[in-house]
Short mmCIF file of C-alpha atoms in Angstrom, two decimals:
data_model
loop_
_atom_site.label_atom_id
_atom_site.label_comp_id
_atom_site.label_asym_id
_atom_site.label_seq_id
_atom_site.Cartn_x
_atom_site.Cartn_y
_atom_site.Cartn_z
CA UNK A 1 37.49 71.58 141.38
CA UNK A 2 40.12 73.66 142.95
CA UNK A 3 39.44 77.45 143.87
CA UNK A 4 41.91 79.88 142.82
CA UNK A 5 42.05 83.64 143.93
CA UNK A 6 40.80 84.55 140.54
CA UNK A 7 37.40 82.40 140.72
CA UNK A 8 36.40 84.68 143.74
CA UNK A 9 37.17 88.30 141.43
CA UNK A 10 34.03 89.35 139.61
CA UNK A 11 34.20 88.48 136.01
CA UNK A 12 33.95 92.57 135.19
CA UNK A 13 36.26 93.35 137.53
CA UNK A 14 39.43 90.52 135.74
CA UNK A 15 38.02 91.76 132.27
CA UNK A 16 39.26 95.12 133.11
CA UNK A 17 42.03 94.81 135.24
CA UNK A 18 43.99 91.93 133.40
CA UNK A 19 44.90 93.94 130.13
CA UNK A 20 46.47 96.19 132.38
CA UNK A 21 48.84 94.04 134.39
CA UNK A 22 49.44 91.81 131.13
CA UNK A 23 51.11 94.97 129.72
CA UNK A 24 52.98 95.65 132.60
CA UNK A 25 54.64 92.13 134.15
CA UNK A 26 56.15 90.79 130.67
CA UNK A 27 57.66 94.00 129.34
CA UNK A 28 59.86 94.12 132.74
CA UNK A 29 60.65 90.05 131.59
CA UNK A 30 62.14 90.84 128.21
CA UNK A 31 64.13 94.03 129.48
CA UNK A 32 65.92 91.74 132.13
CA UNK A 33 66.42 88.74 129.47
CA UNK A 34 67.83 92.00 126.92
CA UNK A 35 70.33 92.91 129.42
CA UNK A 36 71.39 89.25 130.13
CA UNK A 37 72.61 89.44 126.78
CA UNK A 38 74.44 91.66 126.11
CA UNK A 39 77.02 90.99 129.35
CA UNK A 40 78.80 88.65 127.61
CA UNK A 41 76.18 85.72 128.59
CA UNK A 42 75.99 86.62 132.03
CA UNK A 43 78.30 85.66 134.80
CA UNK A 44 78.75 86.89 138.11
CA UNK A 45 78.59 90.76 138.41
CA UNK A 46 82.30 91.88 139.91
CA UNK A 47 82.64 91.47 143.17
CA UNK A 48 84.89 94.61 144.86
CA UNK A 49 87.89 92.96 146.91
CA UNK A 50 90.69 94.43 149.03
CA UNK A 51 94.77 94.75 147.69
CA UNK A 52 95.93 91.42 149.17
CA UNK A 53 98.39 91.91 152.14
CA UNK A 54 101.15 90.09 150.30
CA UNK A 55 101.13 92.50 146.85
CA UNK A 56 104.86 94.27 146.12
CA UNK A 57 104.47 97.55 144.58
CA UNK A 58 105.66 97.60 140.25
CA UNK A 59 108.39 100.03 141.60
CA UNK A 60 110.10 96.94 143.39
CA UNK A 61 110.16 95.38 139.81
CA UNK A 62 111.10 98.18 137.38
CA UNK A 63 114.12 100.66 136.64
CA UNK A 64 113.08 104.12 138.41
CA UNK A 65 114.48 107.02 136.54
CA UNK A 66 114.58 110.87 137.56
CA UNK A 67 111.44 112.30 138.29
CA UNK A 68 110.20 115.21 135.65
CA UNK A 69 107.48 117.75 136.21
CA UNK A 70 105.11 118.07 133.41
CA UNK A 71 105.32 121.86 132.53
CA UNK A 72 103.12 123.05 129.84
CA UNK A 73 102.94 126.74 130.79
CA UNK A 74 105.19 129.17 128.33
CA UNK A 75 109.03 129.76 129.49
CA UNK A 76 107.87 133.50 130.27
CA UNK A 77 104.96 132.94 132.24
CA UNK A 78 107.59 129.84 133.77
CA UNK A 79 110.36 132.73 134.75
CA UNK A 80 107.55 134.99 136.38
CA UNK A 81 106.33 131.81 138.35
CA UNK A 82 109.38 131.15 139.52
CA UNK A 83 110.44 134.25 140.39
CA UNK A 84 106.61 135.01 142.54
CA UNK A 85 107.98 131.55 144.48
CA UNK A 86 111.25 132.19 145.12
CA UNK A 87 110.00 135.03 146.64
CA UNK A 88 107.02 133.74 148.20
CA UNK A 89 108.64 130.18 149.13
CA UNK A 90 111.43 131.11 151.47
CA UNK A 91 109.73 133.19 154.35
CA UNK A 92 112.47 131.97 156.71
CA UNK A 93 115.43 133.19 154.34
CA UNK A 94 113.91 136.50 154.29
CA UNK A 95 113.75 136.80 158.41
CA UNK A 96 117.52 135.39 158.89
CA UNK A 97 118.38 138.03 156.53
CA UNK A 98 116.81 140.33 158.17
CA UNK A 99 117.81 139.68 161.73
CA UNK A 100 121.53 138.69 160.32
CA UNK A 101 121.15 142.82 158.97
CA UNK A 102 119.98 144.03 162.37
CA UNK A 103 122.92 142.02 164.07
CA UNK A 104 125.59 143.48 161.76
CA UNK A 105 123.68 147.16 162.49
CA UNK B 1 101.44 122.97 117.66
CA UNK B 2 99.87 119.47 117.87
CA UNK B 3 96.35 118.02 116.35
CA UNK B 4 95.71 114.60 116.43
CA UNK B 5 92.40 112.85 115.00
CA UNK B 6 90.45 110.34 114.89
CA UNK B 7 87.41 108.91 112.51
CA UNK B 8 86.25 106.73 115.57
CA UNK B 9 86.01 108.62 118.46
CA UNK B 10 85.13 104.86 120.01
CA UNK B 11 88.24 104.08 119.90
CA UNK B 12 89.52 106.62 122.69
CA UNK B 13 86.07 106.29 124.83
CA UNK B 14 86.92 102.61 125.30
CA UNK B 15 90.59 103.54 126.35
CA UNK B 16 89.77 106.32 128.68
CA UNK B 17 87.33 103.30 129.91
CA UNK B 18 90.21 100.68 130.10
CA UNK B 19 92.35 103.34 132.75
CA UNK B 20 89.80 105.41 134.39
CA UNK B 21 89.55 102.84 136.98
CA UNK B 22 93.24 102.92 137.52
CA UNK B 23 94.49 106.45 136.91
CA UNK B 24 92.93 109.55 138.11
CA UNK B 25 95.62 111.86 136.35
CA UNK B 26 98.13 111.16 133.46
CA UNK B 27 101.08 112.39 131.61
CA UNK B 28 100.60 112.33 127.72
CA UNK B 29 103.62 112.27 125.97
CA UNK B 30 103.05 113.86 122.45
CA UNK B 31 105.81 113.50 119.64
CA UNK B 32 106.21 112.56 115.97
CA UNK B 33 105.84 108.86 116.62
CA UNK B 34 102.67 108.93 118.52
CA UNK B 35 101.05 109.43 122.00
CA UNK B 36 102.44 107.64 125.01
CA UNK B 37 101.12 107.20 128.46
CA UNK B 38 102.79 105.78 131.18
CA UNK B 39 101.06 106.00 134.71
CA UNK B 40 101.04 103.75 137.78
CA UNK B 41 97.87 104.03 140.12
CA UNK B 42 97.84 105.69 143.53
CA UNK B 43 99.01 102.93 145.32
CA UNK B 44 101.48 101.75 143.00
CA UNK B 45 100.95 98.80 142.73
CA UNK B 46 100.29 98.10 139.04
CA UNK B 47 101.71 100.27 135.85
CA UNK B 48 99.83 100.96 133.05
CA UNK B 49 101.49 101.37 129.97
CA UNK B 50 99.78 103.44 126.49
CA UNK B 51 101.17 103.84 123.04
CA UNK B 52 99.01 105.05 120.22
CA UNK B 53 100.99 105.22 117.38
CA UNK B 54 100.79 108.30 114.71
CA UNK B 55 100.00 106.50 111.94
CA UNK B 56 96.86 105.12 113.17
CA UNK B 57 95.50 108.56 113.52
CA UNK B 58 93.62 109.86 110.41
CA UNK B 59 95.59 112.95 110.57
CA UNK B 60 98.43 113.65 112.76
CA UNK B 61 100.85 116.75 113.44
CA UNK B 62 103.24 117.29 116.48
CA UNK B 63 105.36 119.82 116.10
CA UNK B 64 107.38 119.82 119.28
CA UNK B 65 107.40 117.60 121.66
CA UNK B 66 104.82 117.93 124.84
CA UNK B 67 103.97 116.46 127.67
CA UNK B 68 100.37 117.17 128.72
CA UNK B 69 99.49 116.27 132.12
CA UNK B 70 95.31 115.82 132.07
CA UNK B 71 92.70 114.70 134.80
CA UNK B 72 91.90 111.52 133.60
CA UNK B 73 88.03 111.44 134.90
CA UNK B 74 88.09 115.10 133.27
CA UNK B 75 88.72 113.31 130.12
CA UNK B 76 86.53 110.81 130.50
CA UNK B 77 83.74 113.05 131.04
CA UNK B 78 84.55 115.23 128.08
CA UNK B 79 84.28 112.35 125.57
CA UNK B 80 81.23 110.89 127.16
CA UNK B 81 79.91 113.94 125.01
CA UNK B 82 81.09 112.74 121.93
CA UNK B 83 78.89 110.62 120.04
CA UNK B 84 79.42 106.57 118.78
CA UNK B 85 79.99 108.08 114.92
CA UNK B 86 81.21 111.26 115.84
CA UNK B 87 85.29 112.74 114.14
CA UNK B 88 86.89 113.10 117.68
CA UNK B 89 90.05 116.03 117.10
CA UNK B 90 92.87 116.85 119.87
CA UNK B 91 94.38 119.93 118.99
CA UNK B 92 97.09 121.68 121.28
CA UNK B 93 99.63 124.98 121.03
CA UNK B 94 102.98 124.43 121.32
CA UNK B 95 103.21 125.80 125.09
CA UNK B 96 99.84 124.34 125.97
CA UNK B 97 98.20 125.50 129.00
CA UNK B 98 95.19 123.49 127.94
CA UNK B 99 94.12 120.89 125.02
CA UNK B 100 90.75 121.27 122.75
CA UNK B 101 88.63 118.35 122.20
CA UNK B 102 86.76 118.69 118.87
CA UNK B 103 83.74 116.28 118.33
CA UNK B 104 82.13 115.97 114.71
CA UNK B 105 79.12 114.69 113.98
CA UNK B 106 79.24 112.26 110.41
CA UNK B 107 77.03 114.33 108.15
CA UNK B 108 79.16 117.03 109.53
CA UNK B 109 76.00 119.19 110.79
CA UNK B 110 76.81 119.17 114.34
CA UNK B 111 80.84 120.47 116.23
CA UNK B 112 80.74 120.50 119.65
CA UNK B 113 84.72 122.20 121.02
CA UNK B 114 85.44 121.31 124.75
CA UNK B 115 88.37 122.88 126.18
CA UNK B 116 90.44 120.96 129.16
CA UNK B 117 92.83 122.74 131.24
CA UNK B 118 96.06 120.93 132.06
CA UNK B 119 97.70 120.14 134.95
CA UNK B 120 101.31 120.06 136.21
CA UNK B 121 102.08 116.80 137.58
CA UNK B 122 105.33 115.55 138.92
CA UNK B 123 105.74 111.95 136.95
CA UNK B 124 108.22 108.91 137.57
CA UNK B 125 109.01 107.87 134.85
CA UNK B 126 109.73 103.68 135.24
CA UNK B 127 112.41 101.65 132.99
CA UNK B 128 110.71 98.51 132.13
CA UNK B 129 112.98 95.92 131.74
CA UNK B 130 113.15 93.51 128.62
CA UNK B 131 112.03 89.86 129.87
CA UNK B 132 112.20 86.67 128.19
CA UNK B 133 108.56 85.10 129.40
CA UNK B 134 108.25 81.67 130.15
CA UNK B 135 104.39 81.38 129.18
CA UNK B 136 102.57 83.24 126.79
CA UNK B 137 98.83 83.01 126.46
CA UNK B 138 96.49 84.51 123.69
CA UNK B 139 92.69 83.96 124.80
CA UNK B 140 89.50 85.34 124.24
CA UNK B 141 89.02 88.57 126.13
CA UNK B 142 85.67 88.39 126.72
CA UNK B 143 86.64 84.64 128.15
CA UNK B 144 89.21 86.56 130.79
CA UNK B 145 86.80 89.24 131.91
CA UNK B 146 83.98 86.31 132.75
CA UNK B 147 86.56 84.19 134.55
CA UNK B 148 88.21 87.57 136.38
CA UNK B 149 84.58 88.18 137.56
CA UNK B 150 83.43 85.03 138.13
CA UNK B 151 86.52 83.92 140.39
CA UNK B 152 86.54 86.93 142.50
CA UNK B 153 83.02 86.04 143.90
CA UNK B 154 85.79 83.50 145.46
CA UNK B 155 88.63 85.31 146.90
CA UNK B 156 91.03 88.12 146.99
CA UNK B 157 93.06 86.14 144.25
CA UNK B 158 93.77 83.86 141.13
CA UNK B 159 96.04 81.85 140.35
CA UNK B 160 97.08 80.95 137.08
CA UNK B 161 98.77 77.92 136.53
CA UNK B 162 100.20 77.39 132.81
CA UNK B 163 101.39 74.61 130.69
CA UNK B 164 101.88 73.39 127.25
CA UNK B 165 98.55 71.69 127.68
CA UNK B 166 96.51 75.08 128.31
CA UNK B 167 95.92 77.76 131.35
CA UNK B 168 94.15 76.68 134.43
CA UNK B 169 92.75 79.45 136.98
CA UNK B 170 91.67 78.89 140.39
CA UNK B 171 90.64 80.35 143.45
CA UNK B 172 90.04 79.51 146.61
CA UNK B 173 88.03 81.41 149.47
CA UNK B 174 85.40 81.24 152.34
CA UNK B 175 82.69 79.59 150.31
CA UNK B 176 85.32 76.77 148.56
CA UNK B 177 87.29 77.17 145.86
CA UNK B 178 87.18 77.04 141.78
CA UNK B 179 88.96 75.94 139.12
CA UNK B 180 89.17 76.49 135.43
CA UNK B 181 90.44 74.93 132.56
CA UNK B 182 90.76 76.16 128.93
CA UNK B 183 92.62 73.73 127.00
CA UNK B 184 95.23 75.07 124.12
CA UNK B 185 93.37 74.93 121.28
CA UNK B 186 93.97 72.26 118.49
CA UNK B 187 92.77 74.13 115.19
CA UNK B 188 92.97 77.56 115.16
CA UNK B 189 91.08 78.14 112.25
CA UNK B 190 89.03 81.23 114.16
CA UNK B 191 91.88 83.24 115.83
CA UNK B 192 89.20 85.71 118.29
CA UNK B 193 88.03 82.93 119.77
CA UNK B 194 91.36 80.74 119.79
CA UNK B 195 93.70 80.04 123.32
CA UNK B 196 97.01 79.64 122.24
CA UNK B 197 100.16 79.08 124.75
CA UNK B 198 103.43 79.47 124.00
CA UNK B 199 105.50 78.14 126.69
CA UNK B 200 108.97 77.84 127.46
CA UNK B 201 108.62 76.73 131.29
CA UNK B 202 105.37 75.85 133.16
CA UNK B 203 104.60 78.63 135.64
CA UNK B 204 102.24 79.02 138.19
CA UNK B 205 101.49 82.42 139.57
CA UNK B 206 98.89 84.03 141.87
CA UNK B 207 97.09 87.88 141.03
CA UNK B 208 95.07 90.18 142.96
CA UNK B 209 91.66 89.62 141.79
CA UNK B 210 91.47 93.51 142.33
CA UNK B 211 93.92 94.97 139.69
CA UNK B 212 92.71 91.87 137.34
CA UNK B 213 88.97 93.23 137.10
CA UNK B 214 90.37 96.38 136.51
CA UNK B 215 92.62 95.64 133.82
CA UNK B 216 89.57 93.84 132.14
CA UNK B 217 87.90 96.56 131.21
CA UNK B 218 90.17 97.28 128.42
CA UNK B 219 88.35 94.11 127.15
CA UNK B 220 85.62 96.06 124.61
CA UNK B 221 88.94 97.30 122.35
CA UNK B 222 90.09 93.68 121.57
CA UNK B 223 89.10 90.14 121.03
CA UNK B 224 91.86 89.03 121.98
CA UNK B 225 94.36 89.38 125.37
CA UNK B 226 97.80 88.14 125.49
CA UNK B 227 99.10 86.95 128.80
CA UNK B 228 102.82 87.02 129.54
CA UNK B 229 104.09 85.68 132.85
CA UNK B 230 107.36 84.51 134.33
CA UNK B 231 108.41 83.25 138.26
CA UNK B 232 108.70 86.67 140.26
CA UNK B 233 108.04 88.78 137.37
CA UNK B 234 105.06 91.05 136.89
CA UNK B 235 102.26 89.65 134.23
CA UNK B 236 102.05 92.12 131.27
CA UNK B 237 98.40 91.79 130.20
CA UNK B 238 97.89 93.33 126.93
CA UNK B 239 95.37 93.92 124.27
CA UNK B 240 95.58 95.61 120.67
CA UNK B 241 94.19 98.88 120.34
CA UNK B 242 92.81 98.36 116.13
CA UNK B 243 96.22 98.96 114.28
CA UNK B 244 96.86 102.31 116.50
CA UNK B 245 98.82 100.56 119.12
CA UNK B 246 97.95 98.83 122.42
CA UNK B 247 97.43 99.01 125.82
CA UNK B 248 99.55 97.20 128.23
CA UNK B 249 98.90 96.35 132.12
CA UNK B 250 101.81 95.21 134.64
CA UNK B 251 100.99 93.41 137.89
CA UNK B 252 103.37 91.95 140.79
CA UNK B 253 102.67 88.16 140.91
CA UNK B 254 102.75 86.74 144.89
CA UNK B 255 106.09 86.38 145.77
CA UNK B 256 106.75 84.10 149.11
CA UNK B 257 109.14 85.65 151.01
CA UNK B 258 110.59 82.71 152.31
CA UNK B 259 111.86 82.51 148.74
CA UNK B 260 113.20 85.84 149.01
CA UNK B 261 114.94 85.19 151.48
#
């Protein structure tokens, strides 16, 4: 007769340990064959690859027109913002000015 | 002002889904015809091309024109919060500095308002010129997202060889290569699961395996996907969004440039 592992366990000790890992080792089976299921009948998972060397940009292959800036603030609050820039934008403006004043001075 | 909903807020969770990949910001055009997106991704290499139409919306009102530039993961996150059966609303003011997602629950015990602030985006906007494909394929989209996957275990690429007699796909790469076959089919008595070509010319093209698995993801909002390829001429890869509109993908086929030259 062949020995197994279980034949050397004390019957007491499998009577009260099997329940527990019967509960445990087949739920863990029918999650994994629940998921199998619902990808479409399996298949390989996707595998992440690089842009191929060779690959043109879509702008090589389509009409580019004018850019446009998506503005959805109010033409008020647009004015003020402009206004804060042109201001704020032109540091270098502001100093020729200045030094074109102190020359004319 | 503009408001703009939607019984099946499932609808635009599986959209968001089909560009998040692709997109992390987007212009939303807003008029009386409908919703439009047109966005390429950072590296511009494919286009990605929106257009839900205003009378598939349960209720729809755009008074002026607007175009609302919007985080796209933003977006995404925000209707993660909706439920499967929740009313999803979009509701804007005319000079919008940001739009209001509205989430209703079915027995109408539950609103849940999520505010997203806009951004201002500088956008190209590309002319897409009319083409006169040579092939034509309508497959099963679950079909194309299993062989996308499945072939890019292979390589960096797939070609797609078409004739009257069906679409093959291969690739080839350090472990070998694969091939496979789907032959037109004969009686199309069950249209989902049907592969129809319609071809003028045989063409044989090769994708990046990349942008491909992306554009598959728009896969849970249609059965079907329609294929449309010509020599040196980006694929449009499309699928129907319900009777709203659709969702179309553009991708430069290798080009040899010995042939270029």
């Amino acid at each position: 007769m062949v020995r197994t592992k279980a034949d050397r366990v004390p019957s007491k000790a499998v009577a009260s340990k099997a329940p527990r890992k019967g509960t445990g080792t087949p739920g863990r089976k029918n999650n994994a064959r629940k998921n199998v299921g619902k990808s479409h009948g399996g298949g390989n998972p996707y595998h992440p690859r690089e842009t191929p060397e060779w690959q043109k940009p879509i702008t090589s292959f389509m009409n580019t027109s004018s850019k446009t800036t998506t503005s959805n603030a109010s033409p008020e609050k647009e004015k003020i913002e402009n206004q804060a820039t042109s201001n704020c934008a032109d540091p270098n403006t502001e100093e020729s000015a200045a030094e074109e004043d102190s020359e004319t001075d | 002002m503009f408001e703009a909903r939607l019984i099946q807020s499932a609808i635009l969770k599986k959209v968001l889904d089909a560009v998040k990949d692709l997109l992390t910001e987007a212009t939303f055009e807003c008029s009386d015809s409908g919703i439009q997106v047109q966005a390429m991704d950072n590296a511009h290499v494919s286009l990605v091309s929106l257009n839900l139409r205003s009378d598939g919306f349960d209720k729809y009102r755009c008074d002026r024109n607007l175009s609302m530039g919007m985080s796209i993961s933003c977006m995404s996150k925000i209707l993660r919060c909706a439920g499967a059966e929740d009313t999803v609303t979009l509701r804007a003011v005319d000079n919008p500095e940001s739009i209001v997602f509205i989430f209703e629950s079915p027995n109408k015990d539950k609103l849940a308002e999520y505010e997203m602030k806009l951004i201002n985006m500088d956008q190209e906007h590309l002319g897409i010129p009319e083409t006169s494909y040579s092939c034509v394929v309508k497959m099963p989209s679950a079909e194309f997202t299993r062989i996308c996957r499945d072939l890019s275990q292979f390589g960096e690429s797939i070609t797609f060889a078409c004739t009257k007699e069906g679409i093959k796909f291969s690739a080839t790469g350090d472990y070998g290569s694969a091939n496979i076959k789907l032959a037109q089919t004969a009686d199309a008595d069950n249209e989902e699961e049907a592969v129809i070509v319609n071809m003028q010319e045989p063409v044989k093209l090769t994708f990046s395996c990349r942008y491909l698995n992306c554009f598959v993801k728009a896969g849970p909002l249609c059965n079907q996907v329609q294929l449309s390829m010509s020599d040196d001429v980006p694929l449009v890869c499309e699928y129907k969004i319900g009777d709203i509109g659709h969702i179309r993908y553009y991708l430069a086929p290798k080009i040899d440039d010995e042939e270029e030259n």
